[in-house]
Each structure stands twice: as structure tokens, then as C-alpha cells.
CSV table of C-alpha atoms and ligand atoms in Angstrom, one decimal:
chain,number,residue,atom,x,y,z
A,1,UNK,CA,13.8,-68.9,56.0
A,2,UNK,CA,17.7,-68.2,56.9
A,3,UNK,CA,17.8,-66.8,60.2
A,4,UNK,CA,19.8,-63.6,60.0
A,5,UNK,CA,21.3,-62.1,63.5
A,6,UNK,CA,23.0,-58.7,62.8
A,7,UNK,CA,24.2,-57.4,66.5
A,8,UNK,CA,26.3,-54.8,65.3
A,9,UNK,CA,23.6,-52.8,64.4
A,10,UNK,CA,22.4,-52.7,68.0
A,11,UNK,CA,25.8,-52.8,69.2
A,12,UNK,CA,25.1,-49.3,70.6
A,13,UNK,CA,24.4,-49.1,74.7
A,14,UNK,CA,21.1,-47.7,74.4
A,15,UNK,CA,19.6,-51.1,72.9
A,16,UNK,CA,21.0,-53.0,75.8
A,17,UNK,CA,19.0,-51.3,77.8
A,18,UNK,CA,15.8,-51.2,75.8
A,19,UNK,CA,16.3,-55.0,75.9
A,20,UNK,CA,16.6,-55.3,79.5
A,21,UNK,CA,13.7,-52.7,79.8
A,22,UNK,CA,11.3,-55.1,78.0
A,23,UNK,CA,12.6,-58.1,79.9
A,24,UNK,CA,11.7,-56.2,83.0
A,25,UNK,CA,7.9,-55.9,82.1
A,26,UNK,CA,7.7,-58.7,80.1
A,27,UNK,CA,6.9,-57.7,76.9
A,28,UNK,CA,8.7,-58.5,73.7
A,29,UNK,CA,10.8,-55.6,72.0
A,30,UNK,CA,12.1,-54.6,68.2
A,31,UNK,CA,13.5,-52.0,66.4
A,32,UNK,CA,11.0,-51.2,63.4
A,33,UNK,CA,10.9,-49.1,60.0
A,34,UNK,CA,13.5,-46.7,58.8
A,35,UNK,CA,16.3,-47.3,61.0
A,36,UNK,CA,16.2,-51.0,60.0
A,37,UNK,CA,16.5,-49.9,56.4
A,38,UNK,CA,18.6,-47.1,56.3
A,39,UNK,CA,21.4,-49.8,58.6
A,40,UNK,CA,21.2,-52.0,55.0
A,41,UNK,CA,21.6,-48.5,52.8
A,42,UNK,CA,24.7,-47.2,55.2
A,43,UNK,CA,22.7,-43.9,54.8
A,44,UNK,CA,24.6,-43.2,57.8
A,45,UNK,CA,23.9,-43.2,61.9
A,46,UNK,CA,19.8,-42.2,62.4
A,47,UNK,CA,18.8,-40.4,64.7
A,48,UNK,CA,15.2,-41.2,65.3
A,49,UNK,CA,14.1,-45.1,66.5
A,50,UNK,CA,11.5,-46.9,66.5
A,51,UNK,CA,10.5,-49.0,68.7
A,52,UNK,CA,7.8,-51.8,68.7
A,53,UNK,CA,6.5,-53.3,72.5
A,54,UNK,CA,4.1,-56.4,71.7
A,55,UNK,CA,2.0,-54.8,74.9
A,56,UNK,CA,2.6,-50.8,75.9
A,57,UNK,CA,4.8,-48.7,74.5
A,58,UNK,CA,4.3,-46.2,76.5
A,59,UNK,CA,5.0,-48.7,80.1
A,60,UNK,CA,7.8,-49.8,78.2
A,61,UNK,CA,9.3,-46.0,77.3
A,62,UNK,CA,8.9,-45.6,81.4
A,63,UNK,CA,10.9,-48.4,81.8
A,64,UNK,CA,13.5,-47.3,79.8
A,65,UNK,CA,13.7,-44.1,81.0
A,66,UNK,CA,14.3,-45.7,84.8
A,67,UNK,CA,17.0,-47.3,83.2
A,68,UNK,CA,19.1,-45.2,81.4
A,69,UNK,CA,22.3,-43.6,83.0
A,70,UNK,CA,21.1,-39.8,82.9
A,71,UNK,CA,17.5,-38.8,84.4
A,72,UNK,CA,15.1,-38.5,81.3
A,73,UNK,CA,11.7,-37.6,80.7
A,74,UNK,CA,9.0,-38.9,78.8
A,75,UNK,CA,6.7,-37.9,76.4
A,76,UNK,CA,3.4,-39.4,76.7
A,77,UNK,CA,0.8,-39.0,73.4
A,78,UNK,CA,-1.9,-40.9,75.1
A,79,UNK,CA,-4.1,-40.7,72.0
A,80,UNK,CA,-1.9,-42.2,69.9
A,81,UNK,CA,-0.7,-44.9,72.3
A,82,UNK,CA,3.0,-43.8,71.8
A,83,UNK,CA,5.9,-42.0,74.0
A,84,UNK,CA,9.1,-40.4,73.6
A,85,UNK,CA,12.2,-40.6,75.2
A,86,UNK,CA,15.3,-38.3,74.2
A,87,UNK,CA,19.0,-39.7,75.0
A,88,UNK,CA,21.9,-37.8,73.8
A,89,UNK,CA,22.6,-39.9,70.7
A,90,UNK,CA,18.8,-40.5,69.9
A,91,UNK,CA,15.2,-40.1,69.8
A,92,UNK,CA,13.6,-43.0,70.8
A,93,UNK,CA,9.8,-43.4,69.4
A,94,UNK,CA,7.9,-46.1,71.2
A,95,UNK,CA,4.6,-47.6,70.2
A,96,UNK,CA,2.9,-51.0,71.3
A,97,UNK,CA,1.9,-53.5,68.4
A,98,UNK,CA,-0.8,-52.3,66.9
A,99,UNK,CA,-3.8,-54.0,64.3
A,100,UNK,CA,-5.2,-51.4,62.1
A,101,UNK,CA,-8.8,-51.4,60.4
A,102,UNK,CA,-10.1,-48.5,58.2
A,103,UNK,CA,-12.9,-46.8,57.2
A,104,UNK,CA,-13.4,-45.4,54.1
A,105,UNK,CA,-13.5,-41.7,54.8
A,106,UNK,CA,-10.9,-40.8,57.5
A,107,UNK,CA,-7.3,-42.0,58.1
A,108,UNK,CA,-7.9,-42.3,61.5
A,109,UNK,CA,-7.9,-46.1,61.7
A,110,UNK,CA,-10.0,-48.1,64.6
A,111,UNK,CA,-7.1,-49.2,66.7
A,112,UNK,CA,-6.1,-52.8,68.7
A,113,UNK,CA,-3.6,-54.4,70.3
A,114,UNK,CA,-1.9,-57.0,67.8
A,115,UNK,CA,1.1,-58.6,67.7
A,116,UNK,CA,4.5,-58.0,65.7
A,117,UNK,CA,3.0,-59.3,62.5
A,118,UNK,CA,-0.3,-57.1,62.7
A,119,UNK,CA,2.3,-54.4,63.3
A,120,UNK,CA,4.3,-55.2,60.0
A,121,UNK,CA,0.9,-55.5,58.0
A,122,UNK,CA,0.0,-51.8,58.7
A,123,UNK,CA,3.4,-50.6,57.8
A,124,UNK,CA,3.6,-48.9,54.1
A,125,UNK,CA,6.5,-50.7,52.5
A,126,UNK,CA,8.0,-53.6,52.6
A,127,UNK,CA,11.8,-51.7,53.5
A,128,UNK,CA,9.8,-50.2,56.0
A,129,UNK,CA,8.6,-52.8,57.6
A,130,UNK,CA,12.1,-54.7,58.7
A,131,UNK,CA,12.4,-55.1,62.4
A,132,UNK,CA,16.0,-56.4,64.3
A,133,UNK,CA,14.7,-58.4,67.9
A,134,UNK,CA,15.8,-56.8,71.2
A,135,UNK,CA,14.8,-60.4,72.9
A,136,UNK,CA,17.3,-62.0,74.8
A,137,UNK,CA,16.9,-65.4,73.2
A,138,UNK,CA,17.7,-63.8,69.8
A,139,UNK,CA,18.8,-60.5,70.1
A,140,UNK,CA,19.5,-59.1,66.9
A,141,UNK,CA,17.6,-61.2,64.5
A,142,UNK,CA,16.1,-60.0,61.3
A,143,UNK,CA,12.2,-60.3,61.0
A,144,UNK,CA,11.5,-59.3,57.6
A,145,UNK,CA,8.3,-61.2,56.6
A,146,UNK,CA,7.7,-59.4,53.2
A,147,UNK,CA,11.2,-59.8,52.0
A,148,UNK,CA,12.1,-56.0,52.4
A,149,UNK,CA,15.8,-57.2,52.1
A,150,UNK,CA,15.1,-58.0,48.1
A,151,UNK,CA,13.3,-55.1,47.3
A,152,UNK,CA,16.1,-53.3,49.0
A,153,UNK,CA,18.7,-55.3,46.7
A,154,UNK,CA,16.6,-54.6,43.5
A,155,UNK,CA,15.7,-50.8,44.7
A,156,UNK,CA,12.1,-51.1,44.9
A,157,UNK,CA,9.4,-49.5,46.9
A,158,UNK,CA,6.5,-52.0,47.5
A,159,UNK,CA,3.6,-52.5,49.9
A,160,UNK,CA,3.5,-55.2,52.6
A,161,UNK,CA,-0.4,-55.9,51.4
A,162,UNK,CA,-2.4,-55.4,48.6
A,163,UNK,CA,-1.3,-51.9,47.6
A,164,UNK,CA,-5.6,-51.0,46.9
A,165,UNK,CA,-5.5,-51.7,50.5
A,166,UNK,CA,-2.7,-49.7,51.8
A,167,UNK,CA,-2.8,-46.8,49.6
A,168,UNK,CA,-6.8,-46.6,50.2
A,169,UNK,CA,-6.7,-47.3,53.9
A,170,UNK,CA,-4.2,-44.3,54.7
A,171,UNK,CA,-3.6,-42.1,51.2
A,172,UNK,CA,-0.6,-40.6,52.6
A,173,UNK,CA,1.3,-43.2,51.9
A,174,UNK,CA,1.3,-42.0,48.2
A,175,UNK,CA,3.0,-39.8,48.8
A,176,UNK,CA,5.7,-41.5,51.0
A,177,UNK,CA,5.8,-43.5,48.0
A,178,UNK,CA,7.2,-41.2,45.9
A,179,UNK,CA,9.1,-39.5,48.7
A,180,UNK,CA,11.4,-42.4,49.6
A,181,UNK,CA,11.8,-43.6,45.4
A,182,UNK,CA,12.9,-39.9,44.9
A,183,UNK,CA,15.4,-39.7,47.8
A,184,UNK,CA,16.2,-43.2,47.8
A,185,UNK,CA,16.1,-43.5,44.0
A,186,UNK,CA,14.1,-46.2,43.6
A,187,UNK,CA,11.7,-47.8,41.4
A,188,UNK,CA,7.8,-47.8,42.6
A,189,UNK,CA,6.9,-51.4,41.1
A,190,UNK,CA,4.0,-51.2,38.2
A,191,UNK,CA,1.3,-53.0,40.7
A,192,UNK,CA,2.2,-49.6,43.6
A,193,UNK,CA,2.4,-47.3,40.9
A,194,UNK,CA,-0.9,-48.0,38.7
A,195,UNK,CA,-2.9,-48.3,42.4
A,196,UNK,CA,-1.8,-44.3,43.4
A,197,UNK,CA,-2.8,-43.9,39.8
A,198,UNK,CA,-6.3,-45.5,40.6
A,199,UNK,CA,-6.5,-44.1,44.4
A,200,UNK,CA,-4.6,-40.3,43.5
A,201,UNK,CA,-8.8,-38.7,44.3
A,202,UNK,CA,-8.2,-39.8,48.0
A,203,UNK,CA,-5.2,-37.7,48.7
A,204,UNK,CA,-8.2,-35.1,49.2
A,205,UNK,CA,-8.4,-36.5,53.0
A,206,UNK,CA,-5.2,-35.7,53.9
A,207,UNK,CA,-4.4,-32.4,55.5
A,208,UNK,CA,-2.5,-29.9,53.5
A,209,UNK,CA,0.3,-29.8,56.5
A,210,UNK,CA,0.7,-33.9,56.0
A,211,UNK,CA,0.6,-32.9,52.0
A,212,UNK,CA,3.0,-30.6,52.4
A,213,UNK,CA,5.9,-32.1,54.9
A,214,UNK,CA,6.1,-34.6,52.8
A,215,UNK,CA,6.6,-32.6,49.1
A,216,UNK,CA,9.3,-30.7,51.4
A,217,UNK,CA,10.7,-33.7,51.8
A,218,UNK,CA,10.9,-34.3,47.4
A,219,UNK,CA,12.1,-30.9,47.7
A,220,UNK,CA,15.0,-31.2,49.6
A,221,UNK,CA,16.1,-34.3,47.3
A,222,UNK,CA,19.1,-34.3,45.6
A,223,UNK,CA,17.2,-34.2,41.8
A,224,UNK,CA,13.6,-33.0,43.1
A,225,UNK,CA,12.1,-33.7,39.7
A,226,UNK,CA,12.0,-37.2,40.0
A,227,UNK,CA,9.5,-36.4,43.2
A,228,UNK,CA,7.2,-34.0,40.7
A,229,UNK,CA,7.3,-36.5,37.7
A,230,UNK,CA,6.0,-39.3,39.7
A,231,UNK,CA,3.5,-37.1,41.0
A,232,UNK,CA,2.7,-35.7,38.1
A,233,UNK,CA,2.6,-39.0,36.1
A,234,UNK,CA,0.6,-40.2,39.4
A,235,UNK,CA,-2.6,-37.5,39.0
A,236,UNK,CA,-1.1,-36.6,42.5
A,237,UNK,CA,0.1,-33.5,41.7
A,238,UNK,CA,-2.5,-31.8,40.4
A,239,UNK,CA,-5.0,-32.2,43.7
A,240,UNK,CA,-2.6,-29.6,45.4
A,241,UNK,CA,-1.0,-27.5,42.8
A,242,UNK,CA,-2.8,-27.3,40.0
A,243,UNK,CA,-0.9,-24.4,39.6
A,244,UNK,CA,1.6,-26.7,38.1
A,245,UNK,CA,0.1,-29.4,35.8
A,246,UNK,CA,-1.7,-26.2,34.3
A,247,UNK,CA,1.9,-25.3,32.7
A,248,UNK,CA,1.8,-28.8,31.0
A,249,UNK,CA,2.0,-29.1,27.3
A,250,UNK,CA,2.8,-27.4,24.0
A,251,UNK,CA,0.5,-25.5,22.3
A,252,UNK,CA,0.6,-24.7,18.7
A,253,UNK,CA,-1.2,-22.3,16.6
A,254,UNK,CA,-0.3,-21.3,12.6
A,255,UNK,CA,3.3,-23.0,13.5
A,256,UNK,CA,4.0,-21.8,16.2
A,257,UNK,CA,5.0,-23.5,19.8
A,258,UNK,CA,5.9,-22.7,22.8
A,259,UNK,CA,8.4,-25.0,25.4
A,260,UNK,CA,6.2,-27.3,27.9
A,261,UNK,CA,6.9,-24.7,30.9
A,262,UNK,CA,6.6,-27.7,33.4
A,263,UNK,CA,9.3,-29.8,32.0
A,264,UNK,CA,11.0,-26.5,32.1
A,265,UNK,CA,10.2,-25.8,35.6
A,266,UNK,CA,11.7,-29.1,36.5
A,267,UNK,CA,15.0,-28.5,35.3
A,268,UNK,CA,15.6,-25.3,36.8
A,269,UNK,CA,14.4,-27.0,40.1
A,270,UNK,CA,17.0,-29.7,39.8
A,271,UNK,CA,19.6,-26.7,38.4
A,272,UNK,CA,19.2,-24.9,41.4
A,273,UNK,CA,19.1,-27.6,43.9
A,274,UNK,CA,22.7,-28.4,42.5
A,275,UNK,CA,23.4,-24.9,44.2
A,276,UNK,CA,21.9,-24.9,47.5
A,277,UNK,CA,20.4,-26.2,49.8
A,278,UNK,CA,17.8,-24.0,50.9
A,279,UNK,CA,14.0,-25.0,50.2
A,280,UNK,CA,12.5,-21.6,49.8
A,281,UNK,CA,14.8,-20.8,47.1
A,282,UNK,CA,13.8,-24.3,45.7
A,283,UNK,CA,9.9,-23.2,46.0
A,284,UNK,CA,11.1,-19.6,44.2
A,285,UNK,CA,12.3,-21.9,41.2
A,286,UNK,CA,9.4,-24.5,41.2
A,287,UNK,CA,6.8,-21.3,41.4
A,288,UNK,CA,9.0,-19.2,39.2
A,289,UNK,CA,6.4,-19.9,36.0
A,290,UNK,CA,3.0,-20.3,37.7
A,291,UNK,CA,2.0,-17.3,36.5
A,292,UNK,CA,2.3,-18.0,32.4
A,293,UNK,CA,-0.8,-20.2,32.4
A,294,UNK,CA,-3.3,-17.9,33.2
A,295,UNK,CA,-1.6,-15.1,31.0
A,296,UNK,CA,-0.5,-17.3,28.2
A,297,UNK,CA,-1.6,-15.4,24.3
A,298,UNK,CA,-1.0,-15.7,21.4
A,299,UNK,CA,-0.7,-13.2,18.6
A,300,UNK,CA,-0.3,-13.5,14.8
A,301,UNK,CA,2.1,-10.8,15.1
A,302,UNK,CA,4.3,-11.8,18.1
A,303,UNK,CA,3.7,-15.4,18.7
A,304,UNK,CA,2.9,-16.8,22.0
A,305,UNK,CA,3.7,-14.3,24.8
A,306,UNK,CA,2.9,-14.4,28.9
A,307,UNK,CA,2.9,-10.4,29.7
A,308,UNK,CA,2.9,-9.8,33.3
A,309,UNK,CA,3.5,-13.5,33.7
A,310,UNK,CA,6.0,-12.4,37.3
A,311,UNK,CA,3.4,-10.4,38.9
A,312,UNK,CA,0.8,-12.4,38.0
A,313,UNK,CA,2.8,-15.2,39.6
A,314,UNK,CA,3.3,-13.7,42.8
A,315,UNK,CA,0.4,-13.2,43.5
A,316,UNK,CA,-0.6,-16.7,43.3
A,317,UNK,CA,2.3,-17.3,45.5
A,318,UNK,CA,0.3,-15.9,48.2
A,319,UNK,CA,-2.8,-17.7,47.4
A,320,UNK,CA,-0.9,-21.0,47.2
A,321,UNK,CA,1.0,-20.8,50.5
A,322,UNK,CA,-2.3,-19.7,52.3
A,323,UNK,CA,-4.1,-23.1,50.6
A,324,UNK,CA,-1.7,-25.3,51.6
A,325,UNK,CA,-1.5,-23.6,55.0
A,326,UNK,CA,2.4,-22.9,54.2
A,327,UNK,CA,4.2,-20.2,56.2
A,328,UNK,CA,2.8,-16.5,55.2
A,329,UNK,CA,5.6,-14.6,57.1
A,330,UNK,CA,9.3,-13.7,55.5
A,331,UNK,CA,9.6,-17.1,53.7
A,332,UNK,CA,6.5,-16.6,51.5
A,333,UNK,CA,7.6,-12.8,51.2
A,334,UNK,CA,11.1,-14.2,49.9
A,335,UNK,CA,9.5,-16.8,47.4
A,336,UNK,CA,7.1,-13.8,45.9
A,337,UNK,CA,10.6,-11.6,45.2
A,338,UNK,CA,12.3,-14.2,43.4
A,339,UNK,CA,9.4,-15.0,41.6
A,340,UNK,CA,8.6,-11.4,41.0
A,341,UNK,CA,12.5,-10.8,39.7
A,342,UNK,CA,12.5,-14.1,37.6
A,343,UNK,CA,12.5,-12.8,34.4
A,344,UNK,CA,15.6,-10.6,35.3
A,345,UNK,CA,18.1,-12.7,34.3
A,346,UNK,CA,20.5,-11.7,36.9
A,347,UNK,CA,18.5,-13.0,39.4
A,348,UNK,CA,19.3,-16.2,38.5
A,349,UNK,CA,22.6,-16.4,36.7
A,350,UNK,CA,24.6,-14.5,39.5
A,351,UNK,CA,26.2,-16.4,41.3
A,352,UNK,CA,25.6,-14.4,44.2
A,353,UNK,CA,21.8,-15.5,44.0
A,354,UNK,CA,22.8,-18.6,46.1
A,355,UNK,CA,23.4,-19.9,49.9
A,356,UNK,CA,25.0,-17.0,51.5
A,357,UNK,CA,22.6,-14.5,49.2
A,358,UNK,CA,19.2,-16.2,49.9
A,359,UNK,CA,20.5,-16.5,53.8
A,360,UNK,CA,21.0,-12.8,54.3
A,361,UNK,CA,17.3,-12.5,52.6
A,362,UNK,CA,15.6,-15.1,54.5
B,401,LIG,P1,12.7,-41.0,57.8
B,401,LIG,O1,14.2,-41.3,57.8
B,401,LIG,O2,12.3,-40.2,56.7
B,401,LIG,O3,12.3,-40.6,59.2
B,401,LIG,P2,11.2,-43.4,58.5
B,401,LIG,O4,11.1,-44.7,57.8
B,401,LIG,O5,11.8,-43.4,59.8
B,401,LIG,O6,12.1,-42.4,57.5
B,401,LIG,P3,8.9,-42.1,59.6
B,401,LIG,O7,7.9,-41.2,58.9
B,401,LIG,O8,9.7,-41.6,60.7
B,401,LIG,O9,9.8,-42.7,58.4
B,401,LIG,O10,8.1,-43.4,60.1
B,401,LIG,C1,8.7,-44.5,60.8
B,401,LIG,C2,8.1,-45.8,60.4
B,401,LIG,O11,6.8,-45.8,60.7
B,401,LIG,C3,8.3,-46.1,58.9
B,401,LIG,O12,9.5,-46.7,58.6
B,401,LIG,C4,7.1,-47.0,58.7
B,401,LIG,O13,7.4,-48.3,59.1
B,401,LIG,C5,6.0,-46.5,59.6
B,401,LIG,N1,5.1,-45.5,59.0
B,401,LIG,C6,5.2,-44.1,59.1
B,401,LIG,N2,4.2,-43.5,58.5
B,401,LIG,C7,3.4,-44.5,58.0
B,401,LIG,C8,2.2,-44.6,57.3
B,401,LIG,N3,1.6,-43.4,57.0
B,401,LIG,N4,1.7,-45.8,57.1
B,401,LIG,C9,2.3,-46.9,57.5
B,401,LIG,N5,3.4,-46.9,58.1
B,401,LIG,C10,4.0,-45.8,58.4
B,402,LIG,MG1,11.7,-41.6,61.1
């Protein structure tokens, strides 16, 4: 394969001396995973980086530390085998190489030393997996084994392995799945997307906070609803809010329908996140409907109606957040009023109802 060298993306200081750091205790050095990819997408300077020692992270994070100009501590997480050193411009994440094996009921893998290849295998994607050498001999070099580069070019989140085997060993990279093609916008290839499909029942290990930082994450996208739709479309979706799929489909009786309220939640998700920024507004609109399912009737004389359908729906805001072990203090209290008031139109078409409104309420 072409040998690619790209110093200017470790032109900065701090690499210099990660290098000379690694040098000093012998152990080989790279930078791994998002910062790697987000150098080829010019999403702009990152400041989290990791960093991958083929031998301790941690004795290399030490190193470092020794090394750079200011006096700065470490963060050990013995447990986990990493540490964490904080410069000015960066947060520096170190981990030694590691070689993953699973079982099948936990996602807390059976850990060993490996080398920079083992490390790439137990990474979730293929863009992820990208690493630039901080080795002397050839600093700077691209060691991309799966090809992450292409995928990058044709927009495409893929596994390193077998996706049964990467989705199955650790089921919360479903959901980074969907995270990164909704704020990347990018395509999940068929082989990814029919494996979440067949895996979706294992999300049910992961713990509602894991669950939940990354749907934040969807949330905070640019047009969230292409987050939902893959998880919808995935069977993901309904494992934690099943307060949502329930508002799928049209029912009709004697003629008479009513709008798929889910589709319709989408779009005032994505019309809302064209106004602001803030996600508990963003939960107010995704919530704002939860309530019609359960008081959804129809009569001969009326049609379809959903009486009570805000208060109802507030209600299960509580319930939800508490679930999902979501914050029960003024945020929750915040996402209950709006959905409480979402039937006042005003509430929504004022313009007031955005960024300076919600941050006086919140
Ligand atoms: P972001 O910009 O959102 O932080 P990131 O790629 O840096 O993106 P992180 O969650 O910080 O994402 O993870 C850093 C790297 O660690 C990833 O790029 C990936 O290589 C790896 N990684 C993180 N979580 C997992 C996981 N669950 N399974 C496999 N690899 C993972
Ligand atoms: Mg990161």
C-alpha cells in the first residue's frame, strides 16, 4: 500500500513531545480514532486525543507529563488501563494496545496486551480506526489497515470486522453507528445496517446513561431526525422509548385518518433544532406528542381525538426521565411545561419561545 506521511497534522508541539516521550521508554506511539478522522473532514481543531502506547499508557502519560513545559498532573483509571493528561490546547487520552475478547452477556471484555493491529480490530469503525505514527523513523505516517480513508471518501460508516462481531461484542456501538451517520451524514452500509437490525435485543445491556449520552449526541445534530429514523428503522428505538414507536402509524376507521404523529414528531424536532440550540427544548419537541398514544379515540361523531393528550404527556415525562436515569431537577421540570403548553399554539410559534426564552427558564 502507498505510504502516506501527513506531518502537518502533528505539526502541533504537544506531539513532539509525546514522540520523544515514547522514545524515552521505549514503546511505540500513535494518535488513534476521532482526531485522525475529523483531520480528513476539517471538522475543525479537536480537542480530545487519543493516544495508543504498544506497552503502558498509563507509564507513557507519566512520561509526558515529565516532559511538557508547564507542571501537569495525571489521571490515572487503573481499571481501565488508561490516563489523562490536560495541556492548555488538549486533552490527552492514553491507553496501551489492547486485544479484546467478549462474552456474551456483559460488555466488559477480558482484556490483553496486543499490539497496534489488535488495537485497530476492537475499534468500531473503520474511520475510527485511523492512526498517524509518532515514531521517529516515520513520524507521521498513516496506518489505516481497513481503508477508513475510502469509506471516508464515499461517506460511509463500517466496521473494522465482521459487524455480528462488533455490534454483538459491545452493543453500544449501535448506537455510535447511528450517532456519527447522523452528525457526519453518512451512509451506514447495508451489511452494518441489517446486523443492528439482527443484534437491536442486545442494546438491553447497555446502561441507560451510555443509552442516553449518546441519543444526546443525535439530539444535538444539525437535522436530529435522521438519528431517530435510523433508530427507528433499526428496532433500536423502541428498547428505550417505546413512548415513541407507539405514535407510529395511521389508523383508519369509517374513513377517517389521523397524521402518523411520529413522522410528525420528527419534523418539529428538526424545525426547532433550526432555532436553537438547546437540548431540553429539543426533548420538549421530541416528547411534545407522547401522550396521544395512550389517549388516542375515536368517535363516529368527532373523528379521532387525543383529550388530555398534554397532561397525560407530562406525566410520562417524569416516568421517562426517571427510566432512563435522566436529570429529574429543573431540566425535566422545563421539558414537562412545554409539553404541558404544546397544544397552545403560542408556545411554539412565538418567537420568543427560543434561545434567550428557554435560557431564562432553564
Ligand atoms: P468524538 O468527536 O465524538 O469524541 P471520537 O471518535 O473521539 O468522537 P470517542 O467516543 O471519544 O469518539 O472515542 C475515541 C475513539 O475510541 C473512537 O474514535 C474509537 O476508535 C474508539 N471507541 C470509542 N468507543 C468505542 C467502542 N464502544 N467500541 C470500539 N471503539 C470505540
Ligand atoms: Mg473523542
Amino acid at each position: 500500500m502507498e505510504q502516506l506521511q501527513f506531518k502537518d497534522a502533528i505539526s502541533h508541539p504537544v506531539f513532539k513531545t509525546i514522540s520523544e516521550a515514547a522514545a524515552a521508554i521505549g514503546v511505540d506511539a500513535y494518535v488513534i480514532g476521532g482526531f485522525v478522522r475529523d483531520y480528513f473532514l476539517k471538522r475543525g481543531a479537536k480537542q480530545d486525543i487519543d493516544i495508543v502506547a504498544v506497552g503502558s499508557g498509563i507509564e507513557l502519560a507519566q512520561k509526558v507529563a515529565k516532559l511538557l513545559p508547564q507542571s501537569t498532573k495525571v489521571s490515572v483509571f487503573k481499571t481501565y488501563g488508561t490516563a489523562m493528561v490536560k495541556t492548555d490546547d488538549f486533552e490527552l487520552e492514553f491507553v496501551g494496545a489492547r486485544k479484546e475478547s467478549y462474552t456474551r452477556d456483559s460488555r466488559n471484555p477480558i482484556v490483553e496486551d496486543g499490539t497496534l493491529e489488535d488495537d485497530q480490530n476492537r475499534r468500531d469503525f473503520t474511520i475510527n480506526a485511523m492512526a498517524f505514527s509518532l515514531n521517529p523513523e516515520n513520524y507521521g505516517l498513516l496506518v489505516d489497515p481497513f481503508n477508513g480513508i475510502a469509506d471516508l471518501e464515499k461517506k460511509i460508516i463500517k466496521t473494522p470486522l465482521a459487524p455480528d462481531v462488533t455490534y454483538s461484542d459491545d452493543p453500544l456501538r449501535m448506537m455510535r453507528a447511528i450517532r456519527f451517520a447522523a452528525q457526519l451524514n453518512f451512509r451506514i452500509n447495508d451489511d452494518s445496517f441489517h446486523s443492528i437490525k439482527n443484534n437491536a435485543s442486545r442494546i438491553k445491556i447497555i446502561t441507560n446513561e451510555r443509552i442516553i449520552t449518546e441519543l444526546n449526541k443525535i439530539m444535538m445534530c444539525n437535522e436530529p431526525s435522521h438519528g431517530f429514523i435510523l433508530l427507528e428503522k433499526t428496532g433500536l428505538l423502541s428498547y428505550f422509548l417505546p413512548e415513541l414507536t407507539a405514535l407510529k402509524g395511521i389508523e383508519e376507521v369509517e374513513g377517517q385518518k389521523h397524521k402518523d404523529n411520529f413522522y410528525h414528531t420528527l419534523e418539529v424536532v428538526d424545525n426547532i433544532s433550526r432555532k436553537t440550540d438547546n437540548l431540553w427544548l429539543r426533548w420538549a419537541a421530541l416528547l411534545h406528542d407522547i401522550g396521544k398514544a395512550p389517549t388516542k379515540k375515536f368517535s363516529k361523531k368527532v373523528g379521532w381525538t387525543f383529550h388530555g393528550h398534554e397532561f397525560k404527556g407530562a406525566k410520562m415525562v417524569y416516568h421517562l426521565f426517571k427510566r432512563l436515569k435522566m436529570p429529574l431537577n429543573d431540566k425535566m421540570k422545563f421539558v414537562q411545561l412545554m409539553v404541558r403548553m404544546s397544544s397552545r399554539p403560542i408556545a411554539v410559534i412565538d418567537e420568543s419561545a427560543t434561545d434567550s426564552a428557554v435560557r431564562r427558564l432553564v
